[in-house]
């Protein structure tokens, strides 16, 4: 039961434009041209083939294999991508689902992350997306050791690469590396190639949006924190972007904002974020899921911490994957949402009665990351599977959270009440 409410990309795109996001519509056009040049036809099919790879000597982690995957040339030179890959215990002839894991800023290929998915019955691969390789024991935070054959540095450094050829820029290399990591899993005899998903944290969530818009083989995607519309509101709009030439930022957004890729991402998404994320605020996330080309669900917690362990710990991530890739019971599904000037409501489906529903709200204005949120109980009509709540007085932002018997959270879209009428 995955919500189809966001599964109408054309209508969502029209609604997005109607709300004044004309820049997004322009971005779509420029992005289509860029994507057709880099990620189509024979070149894309080549990325879907089993990549060349070799063992990465000197690296050891319990139950995992360290490899270097051949990737695209960088400034005319051969490149490789470091990866940890692991499989669960399987019966003879048994195949398992798999996940591609994309780390965030300051991170690298975390072997612990792979083992978490292996313990759940998945094969998994995590790549270092930024031309580096982990220290042993691994550390979370820069600097990391450079891979001698690594590609371009990533994250904020990509803004400084925007005048380079597209094929020498970080996003191009990170996308192709993630697709090749998927292909390496897909060609493994113990992996079911029809049951592979992707999840990423922070910059890895950003990259999840890009990869999902290119690699249509993926069966699910879970961006944690990461989203698009970074030129409209993000940690970079008021940080890095003003320090760079306006033309460079415009070009970077036209080529590499997730808004370019999300309309082409037609697999089910679970968007995971916190109300106060400093990098990827709620308004930009909402614009992102509104234009995503397939169904989606939301998991939005008050003041969710930002980091790698906090980004892979939410139980909803694996349970979402379990439903789509292992046929397990689904999370709560919000099938319909509505509101008027005084109240908000949601219809839902759930395999078990929900335990609790709350309205999360803030009366604060200004920077999204600085707003304090509160909760009030919402009414649950179990028979009709409907949750209702009064909009708190003077709330500037509010949304519903539905919580099931296992304390898993599924959220409705947020609204910003208009008190001018």
Short mmCIF file of C-alpha atoms in Angstrom, two decimals:
data_model
loop_
_atom_site.label_atom_id
_atom_site.label_comp_id
_atom_site.label_asym_id
_atom_site.label_seq_id
_atom_site.Cartn_x
_atom_site.Cartn_y
_atom_site.Cartn_z
CA UNK A 1 0.00 0.00 0.00
CA UNK A 2 2.09 2.91 -1.24
CA UNK A 3 0.29 6.21 -1.61
CA UNK A 4 -0.50 7.13 -5.20
CA UNK A 5 -1.37 10.70 -4.28
CA UNK A 6 1.96 11.92 -5.62
CA UNK A 7 1.90 9.58 -8.59
CA UNK A 8 0.65 12.18 -11.01
CA UNK A 9 3.77 14.04 -12.08
CA UNK A 10 2.10 16.18 -14.73
CA UNK A 11 -0.56 17.47 -12.36
CA UNK A 12 1.98 17.96 -9.61
CA UNK A 13 4.23 19.92 -11.92
CA UNK A 14 1.35 22.14 -13.01
CA UNK A 15 0.45 22.74 -9.38
CA UNK A 16 4.05 23.58 -8.58
CA UNK A 17 4.13 26.15 -11.37
CA UNK A 18 0.73 27.52 -10.34
CA UNK A 19 2.15 28.20 -6.88
CA UNK A 20 4.73 30.47 -8.44
CA UNK A 21 7.72 28.20 -8.89
CA UNK A 22 8.36 29.30 -12.46
CA UNK A 23 12.08 28.82 -12.01
CA UNK A 24 11.46 25.12 -11.50
CA UNK A 25 9.69 24.87 -14.85
CA UNK A 26 12.65 26.56 -16.55
CA UNK A 27 15.01 24.19 -14.75
CA UNK A 28 13.11 21.18 -16.09
CA UNK A 29 13.77 22.28 -19.67
CA UNK A 30 17.49 22.89 -19.19
CA UNK A 31 17.80 19.71 -17.19
CA UNK A 32 16.15 17.62 -19.87
CA UNK A 33 18.76 18.77 -22.37
CA UNK A 34 21.60 17.99 -19.96
CA UNK A 35 20.19 14.58 -19.01
CA UNK A 36 19.63 13.59 -22.62
CA UNK A 37 23.30 14.31 -23.33
CA UNK A 38 24.73 12.39 -20.39
CA UNK A 39 22.28 9.69 -19.35
CA UNK A 40 20.51 8.14 -22.30
CA UNK A 41 20.82 5.54 -25.02
CA UNK A 42 23.96 3.47 -25.38
CA UNK A 43 25.83 5.24 -22.59
CA UNK A 44 23.12 4.52 -20.04
CA UNK A 45 22.90 0.89 -21.14
CA UNK A 46 26.66 0.62 -20.72
CA UNK A 47 26.27 1.69 -17.09
CA UNK A 48 23.74 -1.11 -16.61
CA UNK A 49 26.30 -3.76 -17.59
CA UNK A 50 28.39 -5.54 -14.97
CA UNK A 51 31.26 -3.16 -14.20
CA UNK A 52 34.91 -4.10 -14.05
CA UNK A 53 36.21 -4.25 -10.50
CA UNK A 54 39.08 -5.64 -8.48
CA UNK A 55 39.77 -6.35 -4.80
CA UNK A 56 40.94 -3.39 -2.70
CA UNK A 57 44.01 -4.72 -0.95
CA UNK A 58 44.73 -3.59 2.59
CA UNK A 59 41.08 -3.23 3.59
CA UNK A 60 39.32 -5.67 5.88
CA UNK A 61 35.92 -5.62 7.58
CA UNK A 62 34.08 -8.59 9.05
CA UNK A 63 31.89 -10.32 6.48
CA UNK A 64 32.47 -7.73 3.75
CA UNK A 65 34.42 -7.45 0.52
CA UNK A 66 36.38 -4.29 -0.31
CA UNK A 67 36.56 -3.50 -4.03
CA UNK A 68 37.53 -0.81 -6.50
CA UNK A 69 34.90 -0.31 -9.21
CA UNK A 70 36.00 1.12 -12.54
CA UNK A 71 34.23 4.41 -13.26
CA UNK A 72 34.34 7.24 -15.79
CA UNK A 73 37.58 9.00 -16.82
CA UNK A 74 38.37 12.22 -14.96
CA UNK A 75 40.41 14.79 -16.88
CA UNK A 76 41.45 12.02 -19.21
CA UNK A 77 42.62 9.68 -16.46
CA UNK A 78 41.21 6.33 -15.34
CA UNK A 79 39.22 6.38 -12.10
CA UNK A 80 38.00 3.83 -9.60
CA UNK A 81 35.48 4.02 -6.77
CA UNK A 82 36.05 2.34 -3.41
CA UNK A 83 33.18 0.18 -2.12
CA UNK A 84 32.28 -2.21 0.66
CA UNK A 85 29.92 -4.98 -0.43
CA UNK A 86 28.29 -7.66 1.70
CA UNK A 87 25.62 -10.35 1.54
CA UNK A 88 23.42 -11.98 4.18
CA UNK A 89 23.49 -15.65 5.01
CA UNK A 90 21.50 -17.46 2.30
CA UNK A 91 20.29 -20.97 1.65
CA UNK A 92 21.66 -22.72 -1.46
CA UNK A 93 20.00 -21.27 -4.54
CA UNK A 94 18.33 -18.46 -2.59
CA UNK A 95 18.43 -14.88 -3.86
CA UNK A 96 18.06 -11.77 -1.73
CA UNK A 97 17.04 -8.14 -2.27
CA UNK A 98 19.69 -5.44 -2.15
CA UNK A 99 20.30 -1.78 -1.36
CA UNK A 100 22.72 0.83 -2.69
CA UNK A 101 23.90 3.13 0.13
CA UNK A 102 25.05 6.72 -0.46
CA UNK A 103 26.83 8.58 2.34
CA UNK A 104 26.59 12.27 3.12
CA UNK A 105 28.95 15.18 3.64
CA UNK A 106 31.99 14.37 5.76
CA UNK A 107 31.31 10.68 5.27
CA UNK A 108 32.83 7.83 3.35
CA UNK A 109 32.02 4.18 2.69
CA UNK A 110 30.80 3.00 6.13
CA UNK A 111 31.15 -0.77 6.56
CA UNK A 112 28.78 -0.66 9.56
CA UNK A 113 25.95 0.54 7.31
CA UNK A 114 26.36 -2.45 4.99
CA UNK A 115 26.24 -4.88 7.90
CA UNK A 116 23.01 -3.33 9.20
CA UNK A 117 21.32 -4.20 5.90
CA UNK A 118 22.99 -7.62 5.73
CA UNK A 119 21.53 -8.43 9.15
CA UNK A 120 18.09 -7.60 7.74
CA UNK A 121 18.49 -10.08 4.88
CA UNK A 122 19.75 -7.70 2.18
CA UNK A 123 22.85 -7.55 0.08
CA UNK A 124 24.25 -4.03 0.24
CA UNK A 125 26.97 -1.89 -1.25
CA UNK A 126 28.27 1.47 -0.05
CA UNK A 127 30.58 3.55 -2.22
CA UNK A 128 32.82 6.48 -1.45
CA UNK A 129 31.33 9.06 -3.79
CA UNK A 130 34.04 11.70 -3.55
CA UNK A 131 37.27 10.11 -4.73
CA UNK A 132 38.34 8.94 -1.27
CA UNK A 133 38.51 5.72 0.71
CA UNK A 134 37.93 4.97 4.40
CA UNK A 135 40.55 4.89 7.07
CA UNK A 136 40.70 1.78 9.24
CA UNK A 137 38.97 2.09 11.64
CA UNK A 138 36.57 4.33 9.75
CA UNK A 139 36.00 7.91 10.89
CA UNK A 140 32.98 10.12 10.25
CA UNK A 141 34.29 13.53 9.24
CA UNK A 142 36.88 15.02 6.95
CA UNK A 143 39.54 14.64 5.79
CA UNK A 144 39.53 11.13 4.35
CA UNK A 145 42.36 9.37 2.57
CA UNK A 146 42.34 9.96 -1.17
CA UNK A 147 41.86 7.02 -3.50
CA UNK A 148 44.94 7.26 -5.78
CA UNK A 149 42.63 6.70 -8.76
CA UNK A 150 39.68 8.64 -7.38
CA UNK A 151 37.50 11.05 -9.29
CA UNK A 152 36.65 14.66 -8.44
CA UNK A 153 36.04 15.86 -4.88
CA UNK A 154 32.40 16.32 -4.01
CA UNK A 155 29.76 18.14 -2.00
CA UNK A 156 30.40 21.91 -1.84
CA UNK A 157 33.43 21.52 -4.10
CA UNK A 158 31.07 20.72 -6.97
CA UNK A 159 30.05 24.38 -7.13
CA UNK A 160 33.64 25.28 -7.98
CA UNK A 161 33.65 22.71 -10.83
CA UNK A 162 30.65 24.10 -12.68
CA UNK A 163 32.70 25.63 -15.51
CA UNK A 164 34.49 22.30 -16.11
CA UNK A 165 33.19 19.87 -18.73
CA UNK A 166 30.06 18.13 -17.42
CA UNK A 167 31.82 14.77 -17.49
CA UNK A 168 34.54 16.08 -15.14
CA UNK A 169 32.07 17.31 -12.52
CA UNK A 170 31.36 15.51 -9.26
CA UNK A 171 27.67 14.81 -9.79
CA UNK A 172 28.32 13.05 -13.08
CA UNK A 173 30.93 10.81 -11.46
CA UNK A 174 28.82 10.15 -8.37
CA UNK A 175 25.74 9.25 -10.42
CA UNK A 176 27.66 6.88 -12.69
CA UNK A 177 29.39 5.32 -9.67
CA UNK A 178 26.06 4.68 -7.93
CA UNK A 179 24.58 3.16 -11.08
CA UNK A 180 27.60 0.90 -11.48
CA UNK A 181 27.34 -0.13 -7.83
CA UNK A 182 23.72 -1.08 -8.54
CA UNK A 183 24.85 -3.02 -11.61
CA UNK A 184 27.49 -4.89 -9.61
CA UNK A 185 24.80 -6.04 -7.18
CA UNK A 186 22.33 -6.81 -9.96
CA UNK A 187 24.78 -9.16 -11.68
CA UNK A 188 25.63 -11.06 -8.51
CA UNK A 189 24.16 -14.58 -8.67
CA UNK A 190 22.85 -14.36 -5.08
CA UNK A 191 20.99 -11.08 -5.67
CA UNK A 192 17.55 -10.69 -7.24
CA UNK A 193 18.13 -7.90 -9.76
CA UNK A 194 14.41 -7.04 -9.69
CA UNK A 195 14.52 -6.16 -5.97
CA UNK A 196 17.10 -3.41 -5.52
CA UNK A 197 16.60 0.02 -3.94
CA UNK A 198 18.67 3.02 -2.91
CA UNK A 199 18.95 5.17 0.19
CA UNK A 200 21.23 8.07 1.01
CA UNK A 201 21.85 10.52 3.83
CA UNK A 202 22.19 14.33 3.50
CA UNK A 203 24.35 14.86 0.39
CA UNK A 204 23.66 11.16 -0.15
CA UNK A 205 19.93 11.93 0.02
CA UNK A 206 20.51 14.65 -2.55
CA UNK A 207 22.35 12.09 -4.67
CA UNK A 208 19.54 9.56 -4.16
CA UNK A 209 17.21 12.02 -5.90
CA UNK A 210 19.60 12.36 -8.82
CA UNK A 211 20.28 8.64 -9.22
CA UNK A 212 16.58 7.73 -8.95
CA UNK A 213 15.85 10.11 -11.81
CA UNK A 214 18.34 8.28 -14.05
CA UNK A 215 18.32 4.60 -13.01
CA UNK A 216 14.80 3.35 -13.69
CA UNK A 217 15.74 -0.17 -12.54
CA UNK A 218 15.51 0.91 -8.90
CA UNK A 219 12.39 -0.34 -7.12
CA UNK A 220 12.40 2.15 -4.24
CA UNK A 221 14.29 5.20 -3.01
CA UNK A 222 14.71 6.70 0.47
CA UNK A 223 16.35 10.14 0.58
CA UNK A 224 17.11 11.10 4.18
CA UNK A 225 17.19 14.89 4.59
CA UNK A 226 18.21 15.46 0.96
CA UNK A 227 15.88 17.17 -1.52
CA UNK A 228 15.82 19.74 -4.30
CA UNK A 229 14.96 23.41 -4.83
CA UNK A 230 18.21 24.34 -3.13
CA UNK A 231 18.26 27.75 -4.78
CA UNK A 232 14.90 28.63 -3.23
CA UNK A 233 15.68 27.57 0.34
CA UNK A 234 18.54 25.50 1.73
CA UNK A 235 21.63 25.68 3.86
CA UNK A 236 23.52 26.76 0.73
CA UNK A 237 21.25 29.61 -0.30
CA UNK A 238 22.48 31.72 2.61
CA UNK A 239 25.90 30.12 2.94
CA UNK A 240 27.97 29.04 -0.05
CA UNK A 241 25.84 30.34 -2.92
CA UNK A 242 26.21 34.10 -2.17
CA UNK A 243 30.01 33.72 -2.19
CA UNK A 244 30.09 32.49 -5.80
CA UNK A 245 29.34 34.24 -9.10
CA UNK A 246 25.60 34.35 -9.73
CA UNK A 247 26.03 32.81 -13.19
CA UNK A 248 27.85 29.81 -11.69
CA UNK A 249 25.09 29.15 -9.16
CA UNK A 250 22.42 29.49 -11.83
CA UNK A 251 24.25 26.95 -13.99
CA UNK A 252 24.80 24.59 -11.05
CA UNK A 253 21.09 24.63 -10.21
CA UNK A 254 20.07 24.17 -13.85
CA UNK A 255 22.29 21.11 -14.15
CA UNK A 256 22.39 19.52 -10.73
CA UNK A 257 19.48 20.58 -8.54
CA UNK A 258 17.39 17.48 -7.76
CA UNK A 259 14.38 19.33 -9.21
CA UNK A 260 15.89 18.48 -12.60
CA UNK A 261 15.85 14.74 -11.89
CA UNK A 262 12.85 14.13 -9.63
CA UNK A 263 10.12 14.29 -12.31
CA UNK A 264 11.82 11.25 -13.87
CA UNK A 265 11.98 9.29 -10.59
CA UNK A 266 8.92 7.05 -10.91
CA UNK A 267 9.66 4.44 -8.24
CA UNK A 268 8.10 4.73 -4.75
CA UNK A 269 9.88 7.15 -2.41
CA UNK A 270 9.99 7.47 1.35
CA UNK A 271 11.08 11.00 2.27
CA UNK A 272 12.68 11.13 5.75
CA UNK A 273 13.52 14.45 7.40
CA UNK A 274 13.26 16.57 10.51
CA UNK A 275 11.34 19.77 11.06
CA UNK A 276 14.47 21.80 11.77
CA UNK A 277 16.99 20.47 9.28
CA UNK A 278 19.60 23.15 8.64
CA UNK A 279 20.42 22.00 5.12
CA UNK A 280 17.18 20.74 3.57
CA UNK A 281 14.16 22.62 4.98
CA UNK A 282 10.56 21.45 4.91
CA UNK A 283 9.40 23.86 2.21
CA UNK A 284 12.02 22.68 -0.27
CA UNK A 285 11.29 19.06 0.59
CA UNK A 286 7.60 19.60 -0.09
CA UNK A 287 8.30 21.15 -3.49
CA UNK A 288 10.52 18.14 -4.20
CA UNK A 289 7.97 15.45 -3.39
CA UNK A 290 5.31 17.41 -5.25
CA UNK A 291 7.25 17.06 -8.52
CA UNK A 292 8.60 13.55 -7.99
CA UNK A 293 7.33 11.32 -10.76
CA UNK A 294 6.03 8.43 -8.64
CA UNK A 295 4.22 7.63 -5.39
CA UNK A 296 5.65 8.74 -2.09
CA UNK A 297 5.29 8.59 1.68
CA UNK A 298 6.63 10.99 4.30
CA UNK A 299 8.30 10.50 7.67
CA UNK A 300 8.85 13.88 9.31
CA UNK A 301 9.93 13.98 12.95
CA UNK A 302 10.25 17.02 15.17
CA UNK A 303 13.91 18.05 15.48
CA UNK A 304 15.35 14.87 13.97
CA UNK A 305 19.16 15.10 14.41
CA UNK A 306 21.27 15.45 11.25
CA UNK A 307 24.01 12.87 10.80
CA UNK A 308 24.93 9.44 9.52
CA UNK A 309 23.77 7.21 12.40
CA UNK A 310 20.61 9.34 12.91
CA UNK A 311 20.07 9.06 9.16
CA UNK A 312 20.18 5.27 8.97
CA UNK A 313 18.48 4.51 12.30
CA UNK A 314 14.78 5.31 11.56
CA UNK A 315 12.98 1.96 11.49
CA UNK A 316 10.66 3.22 8.76
CA UNK A 317 13.48 2.99 6.20
CA UNK A 318 13.99 -0.77 6.37
CA UNK A 319 10.28 -1.45 6.87
CA UNK A 320 9.49 0.58 3.74
CA UNK A 321 12.07 -1.44 1.81
CA UNK A 322 10.76 -4.69 3.32
CA UNK A 323 7.28 -3.98 1.96
CA UNK A 324 8.45 -3.24 -1.56
CA UNK A 325 11.36 -5.68 -1.84
CA UNK A 326 10.38 -8.53 0.48
CA UNK A 327 6.57 -8.48 0.40
CA UNK A 328 6.18 -7.58 4.07
CA UNK A 329 3.28 -5.60 5.50
CA UNK A 330 3.26 -1.90 4.59
CA UNK A 331 3.65 1.19 6.69
CA UNK A 332 0.64 3.38 7.31
CA UNK A 333 -0.58 4.89 4.05
CA UNK A 334 -2.24 8.30 4.00
CA UNK A 335 -4.72 7.93 1.16
CA UNK A 336 -6.26 11.39 1.31
CA UNK A 337 -5.48 14.69 3.02
CA UNK A 338 -7.44 17.90 3.29
CA UNK A 339 -7.91 21.04 5.35
CA UNK A 340 -9.98 24.19 5.65
CA UNK A 341 -9.36 27.35 7.64
CA UNK A 342 -10.01 25.67 10.99
CA UNK A 343 -9.16 21.97 10.72
CA UNK A 344 -7.15 19.33 8.90
CA UNK A 345 -7.83 15.66 8.28
CA UNK A 346 -6.35 12.55 6.74
CA UNK A 347 -7.78 9.22 5.62
CA UNK A 348 -5.42 6.30 5.99
CA UNK A 349 -4.91 2.58 5.50
CA UNK A 350 -2.94 0.48 7.94
CA UNK A 351 -2.50 -3.27 8.45
CA UNK A 352 -3.05 -2.68 12.19
CA UNK A 353 -4.98 -0.04 14.14
CA UNK A 354 -2.89 3.08 14.60
CA UNK A 355 -1.83 3.85 18.15
CA UNK A 356 -1.65 7.62 18.12
CA UNK A 357 -2.06 10.69 15.95
CA UNK A 358 -0.75 14.18 16.66
CA UNK A 359 -0.74 17.57 15.02
CA UNK A 360 2.79 19.02 14.95
CA UNK A 361 2.90 22.79 14.73
CA UNK A 362 4.90 25.96 15.20
CA UNK A 363 3.80 29.55 15.69
CA UNK A 364 7.26 30.82 14.80
CA UNK A 365 8.25 32.50 11.56
CA UNK A 366 11.61 33.16 9.97
CA UNK A 367 14.33 30.59 9.37
CA UNK A 368 12.82 27.10 9.21
CA UNK A 369 15.71 25.59 11.16
CA UNK A 370 15.14 27.93 14.12
CA UNK A 371 11.43 27.27 14.72
CA UNK A 372 10.28 25.41 17.81
CA UNK A 373 7.54 22.80 17.31
CA UNK A 374 4.89 21.49 19.65
CA UNK A 375 2.42 18.59 19.52
CA UNK A 376 -1.27 18.27 20.29
CA UNK A 377 -3.41 15.11 20.15
CA UNK A 378 -5.47 14.48 17.02
CA UNK A 379 -8.72 12.52 16.99
CA UNK A 380 -8.71 9.01 15.50
CA UNK A 381 -11.84 7.50 13.97
CA UNK A 382 -10.71 3.88 13.76
CA UNK A 383 -13.89 2.68 12.06
CA UNK A 384 -13.63 5.13 9.17
CA UNK A 385 -9.83 5.30 9.26
CA UNK A 386 -9.79 9.06 9.53
CA UNK A 387 -7.70 11.42 11.65
CA UNK A 388 -8.87 14.98 12.35
CA UNK A 389 -7.38 17.90 14.24
CA UNK A 390 -8.11 21.55 14.78
CA UNK A 391 -5.46 23.83 13.32
CA UNK A 392 -3.76 25.33 16.38
CA UNK A 393 -4.39 29.02 16.87
CA UNK A 394 -1.84 31.19 15.02
CA UNK A 395 0.07 28.15 13.74
CA UNK A 396 2.40 29.12 10.90
CA UNK A 397 3.18 25.53 9.92
CA UNK A 398 1.35 22.36 10.92
CA UNK A 399 1.02 18.75 9.85
CA UNK A 400 -0.30 15.41 11.07
CA UNK A 401 1.81 12.50 12.27
CA UNK A 402 0.23 9.03 12.46
CA UNK A 403 1.98 6.50 14.70
CA UNK A 404 1.42 2.75 14.55
CA UNK A 405 1.76 0.01 17.16
CA UNK A 406 5.51 -0.24 16.47
CA UNK A 407 6.02 3.53 16.93
CA UNK A 408 6.61 3.99 13.20
CA UNK A 409 5.73 7.47 11.97
CA UNK A 410 4.06 8.44 8.71
CA UNK A 411 3.33 12.11 8.06
CA UNK A 412 0.83 14.09 6.05
CA UNK A 413 2.02 17.06 4.01
CA UNK A 414 2.49 20.26 5.98
CA UNK A 415 0.36 23.35 5.49
CA UNK A 416 1.04 27.02 6.16
CA UNK A 417 -2.27 28.58 7.30
CA UNK A 418 -3.12 31.90 5.69
CA UNK A 419 -4.40 34.41 8.24
CA UNK A 420 -4.78 37.23 5.73
CA UNK A 421 -8.26 36.09 4.65
#
